[in-house]
mmCIF file of C-alpha atoms and ligand atoms in Angstrom:
data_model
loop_
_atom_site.group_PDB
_atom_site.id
_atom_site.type_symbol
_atom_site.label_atom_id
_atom_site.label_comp_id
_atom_site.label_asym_id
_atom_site.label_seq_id
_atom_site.Cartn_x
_atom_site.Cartn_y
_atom_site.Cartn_z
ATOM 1 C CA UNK M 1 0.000 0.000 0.000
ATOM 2 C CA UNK M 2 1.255 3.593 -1.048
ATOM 3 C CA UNK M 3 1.490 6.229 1.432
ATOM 4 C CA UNK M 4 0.037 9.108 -0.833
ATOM 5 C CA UNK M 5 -2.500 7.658 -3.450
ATOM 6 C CA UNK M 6 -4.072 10.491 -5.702
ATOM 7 C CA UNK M 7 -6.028 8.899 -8.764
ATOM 8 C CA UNK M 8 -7.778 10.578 -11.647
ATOM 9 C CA UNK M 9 -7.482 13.779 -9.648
ATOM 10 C CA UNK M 10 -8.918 17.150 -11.300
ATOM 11 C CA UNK M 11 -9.148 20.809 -10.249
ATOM 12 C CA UNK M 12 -11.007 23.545 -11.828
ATOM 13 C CA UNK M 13 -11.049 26.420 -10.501
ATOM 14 C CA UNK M 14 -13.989 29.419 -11.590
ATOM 15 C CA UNK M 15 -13.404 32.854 -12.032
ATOM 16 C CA UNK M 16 -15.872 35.129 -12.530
ATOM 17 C CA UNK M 17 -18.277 34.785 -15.279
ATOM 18 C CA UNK M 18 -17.840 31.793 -17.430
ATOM 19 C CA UNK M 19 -14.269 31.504 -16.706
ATOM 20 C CA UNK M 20 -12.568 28.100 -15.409
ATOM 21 C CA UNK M 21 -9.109 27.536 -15.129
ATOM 22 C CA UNK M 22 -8.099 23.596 -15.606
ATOM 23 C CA UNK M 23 -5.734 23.465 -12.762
ATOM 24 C CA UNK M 24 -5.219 19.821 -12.546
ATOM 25 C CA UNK M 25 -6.644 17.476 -15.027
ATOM 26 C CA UNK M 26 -6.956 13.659 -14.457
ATOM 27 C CA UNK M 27 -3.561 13.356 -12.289
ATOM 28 C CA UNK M 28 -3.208 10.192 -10.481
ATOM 29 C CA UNK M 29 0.158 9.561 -8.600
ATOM 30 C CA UNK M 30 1.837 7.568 -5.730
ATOM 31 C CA UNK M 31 4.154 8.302 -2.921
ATOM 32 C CA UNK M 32 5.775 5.275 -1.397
ATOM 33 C CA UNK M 33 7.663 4.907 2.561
ATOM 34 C CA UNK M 34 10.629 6.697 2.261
ATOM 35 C CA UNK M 35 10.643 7.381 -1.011
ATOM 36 C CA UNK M 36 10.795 11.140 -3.101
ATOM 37 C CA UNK M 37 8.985 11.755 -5.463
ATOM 38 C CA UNK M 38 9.307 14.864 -7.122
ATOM 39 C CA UNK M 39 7.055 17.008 -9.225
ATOM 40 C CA UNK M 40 8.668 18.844 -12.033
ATOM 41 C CA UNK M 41 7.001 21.875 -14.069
ATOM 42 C CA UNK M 42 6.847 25.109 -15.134
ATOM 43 C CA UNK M 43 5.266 27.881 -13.243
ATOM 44 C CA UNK M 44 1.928 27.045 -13.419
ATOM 45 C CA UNK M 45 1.684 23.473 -14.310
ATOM 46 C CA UNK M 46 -0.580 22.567 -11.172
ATOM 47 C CA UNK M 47 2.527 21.847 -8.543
ATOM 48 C CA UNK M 48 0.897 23.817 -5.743
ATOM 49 C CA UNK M 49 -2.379 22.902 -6.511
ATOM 50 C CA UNK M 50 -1.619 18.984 -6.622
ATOM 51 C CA UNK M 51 0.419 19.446 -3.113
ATOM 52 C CA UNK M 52 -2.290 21.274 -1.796
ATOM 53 C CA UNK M 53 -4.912 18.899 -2.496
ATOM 54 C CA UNK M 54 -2.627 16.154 -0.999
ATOM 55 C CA UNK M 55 -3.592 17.564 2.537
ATOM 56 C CA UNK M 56 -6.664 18.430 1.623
ATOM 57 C CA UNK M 57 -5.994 22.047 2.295
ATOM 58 C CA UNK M 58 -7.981 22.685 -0.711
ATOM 59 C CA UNK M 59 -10.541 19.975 -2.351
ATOM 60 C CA UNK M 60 -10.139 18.089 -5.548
ATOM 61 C CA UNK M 61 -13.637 18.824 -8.346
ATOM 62 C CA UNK M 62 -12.951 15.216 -9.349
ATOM 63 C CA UNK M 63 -11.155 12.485 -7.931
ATOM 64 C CA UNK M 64 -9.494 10.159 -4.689
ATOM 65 C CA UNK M 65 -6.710 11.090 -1.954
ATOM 66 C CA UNK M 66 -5.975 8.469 0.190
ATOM 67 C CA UNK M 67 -3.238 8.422 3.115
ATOM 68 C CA UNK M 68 -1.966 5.929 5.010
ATOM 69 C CA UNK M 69 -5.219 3.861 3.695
ATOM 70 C CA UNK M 70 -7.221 5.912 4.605
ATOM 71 C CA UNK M 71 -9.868 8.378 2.098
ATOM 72 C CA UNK M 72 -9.034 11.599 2.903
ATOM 73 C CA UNK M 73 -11.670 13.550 1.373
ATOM 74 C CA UNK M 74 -14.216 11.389 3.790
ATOM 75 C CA UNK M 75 -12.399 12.209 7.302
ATOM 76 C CA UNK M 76 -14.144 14.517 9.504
ATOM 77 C CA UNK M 77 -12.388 18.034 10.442
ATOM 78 C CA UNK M 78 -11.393 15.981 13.826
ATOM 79 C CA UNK M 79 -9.960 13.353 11.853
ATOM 80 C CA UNK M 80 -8.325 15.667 9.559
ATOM 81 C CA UNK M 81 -6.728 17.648 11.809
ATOM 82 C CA UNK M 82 -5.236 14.178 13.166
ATOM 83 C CA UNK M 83 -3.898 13.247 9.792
ATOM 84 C CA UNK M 84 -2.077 16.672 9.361
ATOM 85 C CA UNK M 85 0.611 15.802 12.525
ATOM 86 C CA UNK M 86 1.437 12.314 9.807
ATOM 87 C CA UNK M 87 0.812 14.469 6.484
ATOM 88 C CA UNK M 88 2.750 17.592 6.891
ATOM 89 C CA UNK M 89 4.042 20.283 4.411
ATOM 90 C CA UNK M 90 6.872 23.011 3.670
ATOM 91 C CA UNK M 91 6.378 26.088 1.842
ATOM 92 C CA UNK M 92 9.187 27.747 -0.255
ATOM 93 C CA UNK M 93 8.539 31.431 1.179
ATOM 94 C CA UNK M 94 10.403 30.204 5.115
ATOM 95 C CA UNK M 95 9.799 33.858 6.380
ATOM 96 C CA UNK M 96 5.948 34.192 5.049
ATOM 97 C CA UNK M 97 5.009 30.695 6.710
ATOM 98 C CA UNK M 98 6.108 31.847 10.132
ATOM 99 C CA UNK M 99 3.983 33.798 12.594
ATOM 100 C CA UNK M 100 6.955 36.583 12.942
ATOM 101 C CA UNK M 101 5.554 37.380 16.596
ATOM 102 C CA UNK M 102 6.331 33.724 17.714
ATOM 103 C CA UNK M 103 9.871 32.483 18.874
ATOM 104 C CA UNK M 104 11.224 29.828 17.153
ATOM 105 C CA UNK M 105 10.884 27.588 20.084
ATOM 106 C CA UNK M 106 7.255 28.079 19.940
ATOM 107 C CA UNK M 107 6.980 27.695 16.261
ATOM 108 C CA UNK M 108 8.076 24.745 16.538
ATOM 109 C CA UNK M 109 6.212 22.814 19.375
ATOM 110 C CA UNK M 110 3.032 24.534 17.900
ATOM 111 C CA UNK M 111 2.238 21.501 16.175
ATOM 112 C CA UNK M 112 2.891 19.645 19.221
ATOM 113 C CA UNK M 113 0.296 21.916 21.149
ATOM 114 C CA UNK M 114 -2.380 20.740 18.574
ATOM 115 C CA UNK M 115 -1.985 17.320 18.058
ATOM 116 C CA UNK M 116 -0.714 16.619 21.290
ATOM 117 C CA UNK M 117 -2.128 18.459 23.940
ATOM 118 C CA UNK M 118 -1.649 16.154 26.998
ATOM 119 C CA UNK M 119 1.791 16.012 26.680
ATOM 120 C CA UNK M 120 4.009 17.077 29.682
ATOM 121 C CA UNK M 121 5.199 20.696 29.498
ATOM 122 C CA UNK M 122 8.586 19.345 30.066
ATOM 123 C CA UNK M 123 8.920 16.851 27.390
ATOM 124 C CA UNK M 124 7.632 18.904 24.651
ATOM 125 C CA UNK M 125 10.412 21.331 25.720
ATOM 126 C CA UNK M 126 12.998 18.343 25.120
ATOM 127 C CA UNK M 127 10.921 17.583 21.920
ATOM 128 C CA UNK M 128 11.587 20.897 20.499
ATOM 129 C CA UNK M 129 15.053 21.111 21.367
ATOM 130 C CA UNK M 130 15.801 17.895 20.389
ATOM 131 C CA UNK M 131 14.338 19.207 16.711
ATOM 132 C CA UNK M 132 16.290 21.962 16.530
ATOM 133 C CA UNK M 133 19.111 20.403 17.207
ATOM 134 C CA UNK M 134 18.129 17.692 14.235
ATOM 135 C CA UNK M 135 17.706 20.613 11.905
ATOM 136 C CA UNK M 136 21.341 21.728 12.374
ATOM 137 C CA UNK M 137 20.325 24.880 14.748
ATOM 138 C CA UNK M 138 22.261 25.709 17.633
ATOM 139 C CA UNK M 139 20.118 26.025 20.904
ATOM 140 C CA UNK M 140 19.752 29.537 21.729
ATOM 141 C CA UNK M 141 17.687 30.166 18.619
ATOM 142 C CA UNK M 142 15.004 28.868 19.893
ATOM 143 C CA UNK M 143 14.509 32.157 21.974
ATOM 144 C CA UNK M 144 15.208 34.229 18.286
ATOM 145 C CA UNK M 145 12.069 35.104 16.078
ATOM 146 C CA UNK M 146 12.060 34.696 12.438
ATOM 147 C CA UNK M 147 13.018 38.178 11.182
ATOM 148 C CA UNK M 148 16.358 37.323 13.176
ATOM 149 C CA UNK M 149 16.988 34.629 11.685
ATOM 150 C CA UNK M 150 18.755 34.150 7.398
ATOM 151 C CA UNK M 151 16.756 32.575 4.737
ATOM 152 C CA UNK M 152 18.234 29.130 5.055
ATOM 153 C CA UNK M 153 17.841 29.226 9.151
ATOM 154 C CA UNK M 154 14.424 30.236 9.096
ATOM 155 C CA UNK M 155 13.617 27.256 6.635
ATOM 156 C CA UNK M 156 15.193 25.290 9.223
ATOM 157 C CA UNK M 157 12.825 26.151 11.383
ATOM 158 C CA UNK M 158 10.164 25.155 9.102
ATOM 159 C CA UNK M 159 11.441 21.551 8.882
ATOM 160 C CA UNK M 160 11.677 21.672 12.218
ATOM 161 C CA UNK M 161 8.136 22.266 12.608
ATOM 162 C CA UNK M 162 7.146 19.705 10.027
ATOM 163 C CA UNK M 163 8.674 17.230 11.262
ATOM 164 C CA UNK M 164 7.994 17.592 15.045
ATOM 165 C CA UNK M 165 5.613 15.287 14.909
ATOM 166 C CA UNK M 166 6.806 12.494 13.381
ATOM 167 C CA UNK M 167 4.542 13.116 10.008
ATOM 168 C CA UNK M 168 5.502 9.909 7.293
ATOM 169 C CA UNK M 169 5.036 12.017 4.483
ATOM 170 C CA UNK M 170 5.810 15.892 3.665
ATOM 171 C CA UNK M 171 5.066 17.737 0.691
ATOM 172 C CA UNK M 172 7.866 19.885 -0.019
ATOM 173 C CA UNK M 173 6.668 23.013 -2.581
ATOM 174 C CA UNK M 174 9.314 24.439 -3.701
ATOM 175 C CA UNK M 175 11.569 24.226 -0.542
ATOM 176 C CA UNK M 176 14.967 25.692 -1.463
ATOM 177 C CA UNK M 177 13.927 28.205 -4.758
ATOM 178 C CA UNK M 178 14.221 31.717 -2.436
ATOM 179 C CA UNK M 179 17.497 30.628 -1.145
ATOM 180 C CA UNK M 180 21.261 31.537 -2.318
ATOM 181 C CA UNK M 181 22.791 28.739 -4.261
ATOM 182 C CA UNK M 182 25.050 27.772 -1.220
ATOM 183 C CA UNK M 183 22.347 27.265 1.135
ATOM 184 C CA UNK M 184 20.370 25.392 -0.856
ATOM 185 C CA UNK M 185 22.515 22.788 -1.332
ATOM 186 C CA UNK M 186 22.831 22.899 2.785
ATOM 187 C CA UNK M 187 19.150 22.318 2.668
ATOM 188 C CA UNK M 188 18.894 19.500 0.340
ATOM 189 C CA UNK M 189 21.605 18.004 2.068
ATOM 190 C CA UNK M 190 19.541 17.981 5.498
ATOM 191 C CA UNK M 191 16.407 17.443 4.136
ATOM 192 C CA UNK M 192 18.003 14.080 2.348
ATOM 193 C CA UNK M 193 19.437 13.505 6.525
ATOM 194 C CA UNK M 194 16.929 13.428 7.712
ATOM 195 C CA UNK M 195 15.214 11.471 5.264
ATOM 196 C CA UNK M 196 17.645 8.751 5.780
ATOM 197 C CA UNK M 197 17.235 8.949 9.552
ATOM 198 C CA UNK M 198 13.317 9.425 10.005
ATOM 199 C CA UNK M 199 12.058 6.988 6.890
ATOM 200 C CA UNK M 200 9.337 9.832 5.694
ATOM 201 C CA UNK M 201 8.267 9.715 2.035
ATOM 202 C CA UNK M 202 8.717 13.402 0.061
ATOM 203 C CA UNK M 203 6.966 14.970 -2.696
ATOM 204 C CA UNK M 204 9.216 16.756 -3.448
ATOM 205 C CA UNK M 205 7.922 19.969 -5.814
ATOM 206 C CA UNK M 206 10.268 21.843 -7.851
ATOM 207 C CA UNK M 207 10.556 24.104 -11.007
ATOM 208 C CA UNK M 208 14.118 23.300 -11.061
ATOM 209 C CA UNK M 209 14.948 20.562 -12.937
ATOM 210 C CA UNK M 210 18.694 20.901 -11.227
ATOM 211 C CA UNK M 211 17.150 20.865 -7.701
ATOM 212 C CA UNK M 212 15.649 17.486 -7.614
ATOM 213 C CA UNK M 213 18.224 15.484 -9.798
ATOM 214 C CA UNK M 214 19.944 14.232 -6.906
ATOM 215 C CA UNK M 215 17.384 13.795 -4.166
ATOM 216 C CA UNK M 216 14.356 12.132 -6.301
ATOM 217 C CA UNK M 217 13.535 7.936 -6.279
ATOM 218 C CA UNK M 218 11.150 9.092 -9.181
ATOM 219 C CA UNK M 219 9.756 12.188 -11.041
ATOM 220 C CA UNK M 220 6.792 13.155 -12.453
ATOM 221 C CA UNK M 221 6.534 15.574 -15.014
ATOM 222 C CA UNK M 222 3.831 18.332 -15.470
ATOM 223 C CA UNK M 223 3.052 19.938 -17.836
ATOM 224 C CA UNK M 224 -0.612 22.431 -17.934
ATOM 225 C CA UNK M 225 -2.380 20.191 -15.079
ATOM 226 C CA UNK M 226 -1.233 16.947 -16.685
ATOM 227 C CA UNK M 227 1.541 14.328 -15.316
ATOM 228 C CA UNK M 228 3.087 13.997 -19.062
ATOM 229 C CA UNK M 229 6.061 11.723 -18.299
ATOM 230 C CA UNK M 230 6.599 9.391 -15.003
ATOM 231 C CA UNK M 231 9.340 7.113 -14.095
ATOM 232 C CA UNK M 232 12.725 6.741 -11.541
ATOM 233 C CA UNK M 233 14.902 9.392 -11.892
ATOM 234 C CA UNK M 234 17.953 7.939 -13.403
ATOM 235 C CA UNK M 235 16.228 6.720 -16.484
ATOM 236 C CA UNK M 236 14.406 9.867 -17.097
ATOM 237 C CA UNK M 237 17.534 11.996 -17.025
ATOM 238 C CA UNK M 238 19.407 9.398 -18.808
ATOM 239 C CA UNK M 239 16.489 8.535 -21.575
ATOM 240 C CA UNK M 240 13.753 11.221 -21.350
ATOM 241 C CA UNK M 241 10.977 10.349 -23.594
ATOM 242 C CA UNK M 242 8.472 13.150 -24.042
ATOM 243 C CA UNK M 243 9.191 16.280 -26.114
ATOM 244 C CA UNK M 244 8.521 18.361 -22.628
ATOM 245 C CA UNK M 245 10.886 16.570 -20.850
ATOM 246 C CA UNK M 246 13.449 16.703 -23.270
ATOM 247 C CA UNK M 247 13.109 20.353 -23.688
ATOM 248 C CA UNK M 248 12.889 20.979 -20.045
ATOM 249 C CA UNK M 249 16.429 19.081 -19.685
ATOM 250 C CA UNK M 250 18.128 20.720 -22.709
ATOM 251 C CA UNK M 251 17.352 24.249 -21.309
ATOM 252 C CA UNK M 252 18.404 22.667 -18.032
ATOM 253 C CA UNK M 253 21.316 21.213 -18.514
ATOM 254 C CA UNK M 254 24.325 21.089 -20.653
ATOM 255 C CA UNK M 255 23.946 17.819 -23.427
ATOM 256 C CA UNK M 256 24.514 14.452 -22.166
ATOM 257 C CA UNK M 257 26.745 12.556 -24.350
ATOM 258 C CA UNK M 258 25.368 9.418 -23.045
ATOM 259 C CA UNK M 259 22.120 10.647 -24.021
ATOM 260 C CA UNK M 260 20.346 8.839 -26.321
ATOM 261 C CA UNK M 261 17.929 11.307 -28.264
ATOM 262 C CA UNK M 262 18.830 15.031 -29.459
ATOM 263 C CA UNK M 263 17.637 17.640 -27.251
ATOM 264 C CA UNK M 264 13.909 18.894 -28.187
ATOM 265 C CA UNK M 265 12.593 22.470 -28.242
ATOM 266 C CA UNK M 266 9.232 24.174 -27.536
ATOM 267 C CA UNK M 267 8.173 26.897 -30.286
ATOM 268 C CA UNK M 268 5.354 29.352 -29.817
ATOM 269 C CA UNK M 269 3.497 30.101 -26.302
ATOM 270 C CA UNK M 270 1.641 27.419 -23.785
ATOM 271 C CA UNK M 271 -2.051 27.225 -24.029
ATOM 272 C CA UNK M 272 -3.893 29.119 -21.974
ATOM 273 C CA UNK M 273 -5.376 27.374 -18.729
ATOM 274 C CA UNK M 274 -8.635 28.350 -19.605
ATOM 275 C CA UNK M 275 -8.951 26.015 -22.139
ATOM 276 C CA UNK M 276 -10.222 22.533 -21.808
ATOM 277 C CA UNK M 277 -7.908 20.636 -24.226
ATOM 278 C CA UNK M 278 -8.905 16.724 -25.181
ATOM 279 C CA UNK M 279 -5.895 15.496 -26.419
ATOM 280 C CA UNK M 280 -2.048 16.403 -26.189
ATOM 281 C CA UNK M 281 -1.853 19.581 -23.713
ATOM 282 C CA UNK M 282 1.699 20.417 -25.548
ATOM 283 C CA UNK M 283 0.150 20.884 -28.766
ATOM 284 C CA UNK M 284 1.161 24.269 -30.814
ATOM 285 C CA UNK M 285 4.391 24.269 -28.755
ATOM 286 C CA UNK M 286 5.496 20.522 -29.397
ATOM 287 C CA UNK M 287 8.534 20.228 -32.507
ATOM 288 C CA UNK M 288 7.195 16.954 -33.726
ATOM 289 C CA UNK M 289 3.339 17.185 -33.096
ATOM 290 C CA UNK M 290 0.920 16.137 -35.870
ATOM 291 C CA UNK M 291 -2.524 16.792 -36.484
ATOM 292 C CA UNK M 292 -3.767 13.949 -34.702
ATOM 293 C CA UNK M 293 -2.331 14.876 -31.281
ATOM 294 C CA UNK M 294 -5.440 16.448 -30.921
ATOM 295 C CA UNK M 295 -7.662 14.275 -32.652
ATOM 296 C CA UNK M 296 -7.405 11.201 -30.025
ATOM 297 C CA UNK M 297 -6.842 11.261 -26.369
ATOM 298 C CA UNK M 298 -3.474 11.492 -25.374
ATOM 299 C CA UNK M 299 -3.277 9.812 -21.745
ATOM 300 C CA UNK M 300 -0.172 8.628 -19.577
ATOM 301 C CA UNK M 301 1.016 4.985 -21.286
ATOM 302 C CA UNK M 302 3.087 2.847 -19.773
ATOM 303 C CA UNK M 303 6.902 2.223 -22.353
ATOM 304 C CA UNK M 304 9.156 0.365 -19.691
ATOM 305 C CA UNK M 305 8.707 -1.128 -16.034
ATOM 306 C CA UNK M 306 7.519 2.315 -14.368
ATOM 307 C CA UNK M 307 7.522 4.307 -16.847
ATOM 308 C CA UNK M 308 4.757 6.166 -18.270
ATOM 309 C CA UNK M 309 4.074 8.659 -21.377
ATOM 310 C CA UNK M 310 1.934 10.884 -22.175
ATOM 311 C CA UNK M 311 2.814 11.226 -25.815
ATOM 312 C CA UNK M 312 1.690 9.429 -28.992
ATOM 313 C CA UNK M 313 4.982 9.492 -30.778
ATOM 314 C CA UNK M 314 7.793 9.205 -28.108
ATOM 315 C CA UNK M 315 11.264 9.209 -27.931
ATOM 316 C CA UNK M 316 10.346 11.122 -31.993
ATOM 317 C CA UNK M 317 13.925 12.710 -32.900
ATOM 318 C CA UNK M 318 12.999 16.701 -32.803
ATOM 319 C CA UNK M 319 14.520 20.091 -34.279
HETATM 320 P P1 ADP Y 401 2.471 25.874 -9.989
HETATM 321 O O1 ADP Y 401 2.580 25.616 -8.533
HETATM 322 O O2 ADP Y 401 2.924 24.732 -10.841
HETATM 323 O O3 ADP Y 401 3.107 27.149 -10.409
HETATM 324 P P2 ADP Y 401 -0.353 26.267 -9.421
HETATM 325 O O4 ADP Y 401 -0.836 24.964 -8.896
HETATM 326 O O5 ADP Y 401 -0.077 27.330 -8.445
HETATM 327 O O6 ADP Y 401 0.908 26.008 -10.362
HETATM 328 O O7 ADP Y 401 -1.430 26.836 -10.473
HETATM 329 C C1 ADP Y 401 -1.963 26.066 -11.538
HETATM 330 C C2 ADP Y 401 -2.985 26.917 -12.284
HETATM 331 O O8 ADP Y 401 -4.104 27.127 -11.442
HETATM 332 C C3 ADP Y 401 -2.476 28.287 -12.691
HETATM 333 O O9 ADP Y 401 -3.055 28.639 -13.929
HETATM 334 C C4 ADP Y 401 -2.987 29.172 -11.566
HETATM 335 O O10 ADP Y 401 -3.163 30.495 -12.020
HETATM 336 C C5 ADP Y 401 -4.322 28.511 -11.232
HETATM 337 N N1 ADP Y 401 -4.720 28.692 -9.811
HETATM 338 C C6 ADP Y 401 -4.072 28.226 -8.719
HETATM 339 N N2 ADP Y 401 -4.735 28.533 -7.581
HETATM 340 C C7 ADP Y 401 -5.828 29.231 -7.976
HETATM 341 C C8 ADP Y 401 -6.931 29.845 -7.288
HETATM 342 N N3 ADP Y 401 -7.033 29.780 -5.949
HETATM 343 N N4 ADP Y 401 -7.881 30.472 -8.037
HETATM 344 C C9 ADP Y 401 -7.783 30.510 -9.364
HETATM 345 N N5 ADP Y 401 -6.796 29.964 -10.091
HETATM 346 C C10 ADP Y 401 -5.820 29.331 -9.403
HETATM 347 MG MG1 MG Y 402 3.687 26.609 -7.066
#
């Protein structure tokens, strides 16, 4: 049994008037134990939205959650509110999630407050110091508040509040992209720590295709509310098979000798996410589409043991 199961997910979202944006459209995914994976996309490809929905902080229009078992758009708030200490998230703004009127200390054993209120004054003390200390924080900051604090120590402290207590999953959005190149590799480095030492699963959301190279089991690939290419990390570096994907690495990353298809690149501008489109959502932008990308229904397909495609021609040499 997954962790995280999210199948045939959709969001729409309505504007005024007539207006509906296609957030999310028919996404399903799965987060194992202790495994990453991460979410890949262009501003706008439904990241946020898909993490959000995960914890039910906002509600799928079509679709199933379910965590740890368990279907999470059926819990009561009670129930919810339990879940949330095992399901937890990090946002990529450190400073903006934190109540800057709080100390750290108290940031921290906030969650601990909710979800466990009976515990002994005392050992939620030791609980939060023992966090900070996990987090790579010295001791006295737990007297600081956040507008003390640097980018990277203040997104300490919010891993230090997600993982107070004990969550087995944490949706990551965009963790390290307002921090200095130095520090976020600091970051990664403790987030993959304490991965190692705690066992929690990661979705791991990122724009940055450099960001998550290192620290995913698995990627999925978005692409205007649609996973468009799925598989373990190594092999979609190594072999990506969609024109997104390949595109997405070439303007990524210097050419892979070992790589086995020429780089692809997009032309023109994305759809707008207003549209409802039936079949390939890269159409117009794609160098190798055809007519009939948008004459059938172009839906994930598995090509390989864990792999899936959204495409009807992969792997197609491009311009
Ligand atoms: P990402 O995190 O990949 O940048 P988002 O999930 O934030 O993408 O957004 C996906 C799409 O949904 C975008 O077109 C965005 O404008 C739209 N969207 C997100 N949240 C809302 C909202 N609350 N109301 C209306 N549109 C939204
Ligand atoms: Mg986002």
């Amino acid at each position: 049994m997954s962790l995280l199961e999210l199948a045939e997910v959709s969001k729409e979202f309505h504007l005024g008037g007539a207006t509906t944006v296609y957030a999310l459209d028919d996404v399903s995914l799965t987060v194992d134990a202790g495994e990453t994976l991460a979410i890949i996309g262009e501003s706008g490809s439904g990241k946020s939205t898909l993490g959000r929905l995960a914890l039910r902080l906002i509600e799928p229009t079509r679709g199933r959650v379910h965590f740890e078992g368990t279907d999470v758009l059926a819990l009561p708030p009670a129930e919810l509110r339990k879940m949330r200490a095992r399901l937890q998230i990090i946002f990529q703004e450190p400073f903006e999630s934190l109540n800057p009127r709080m100390r750290v200390g108290d940031i921290v054993g906030e969650p601990l407050a909710i979800h466990r209120p009976r515990t002994p004054a005392r050992e939620r003390r030791d609980r939060v110091a023992r966090v900070i200390e996990q987090v790579g924080l010295s001791p006295d900051m737990a007297r600081r508040y956040p507008g003390e604090l640097s980018g990277g120590q203040q997104q300490r402290v919010g891993i230090a509040r997600a993982i107070v207590t004990e969550p087995s999953l944490i949706v990551l959005d965009e963790p390290t992209s307002s921090l200095d190149l130095s520090v976020r590799a600091q970051i990664l480095q403790l987030l993959a720590d304490l991965q190692a030492e705690l066992g929690m699963g990661y979705l791991f959301i990122s724009h940055d295709i450099h960001t998550v190279r290192y620290v995913s089991d698995r990627i999925a690939v978005m692409y205007r509310g649609r996973v468009v290419e799925t598989g373990p990390s190594e092999r979609v570096f190594a072999d990506p098979q969609h024109p997104y994907t390949r595109a997405l690495l070439a303007a990524a990353l210097p050419v892979d000798p070992d790589q086995e298809l020429p780089p692809a690149r997009l032309v023109g501008d994305p759809l707008s996410p207003t549209r409802l489109v039936q079949g390939c959502v890269l159409y117009g932008r794609c160098p190798v589409g055809e007519d009939r990308c948008v004459q059938t229904e172009v839906r994930l397909t598995p090509i390989d043991v864990g792999r899936e495609v959204a495409c009807i021609k992969p792997g197609a040499p491009g311009s």
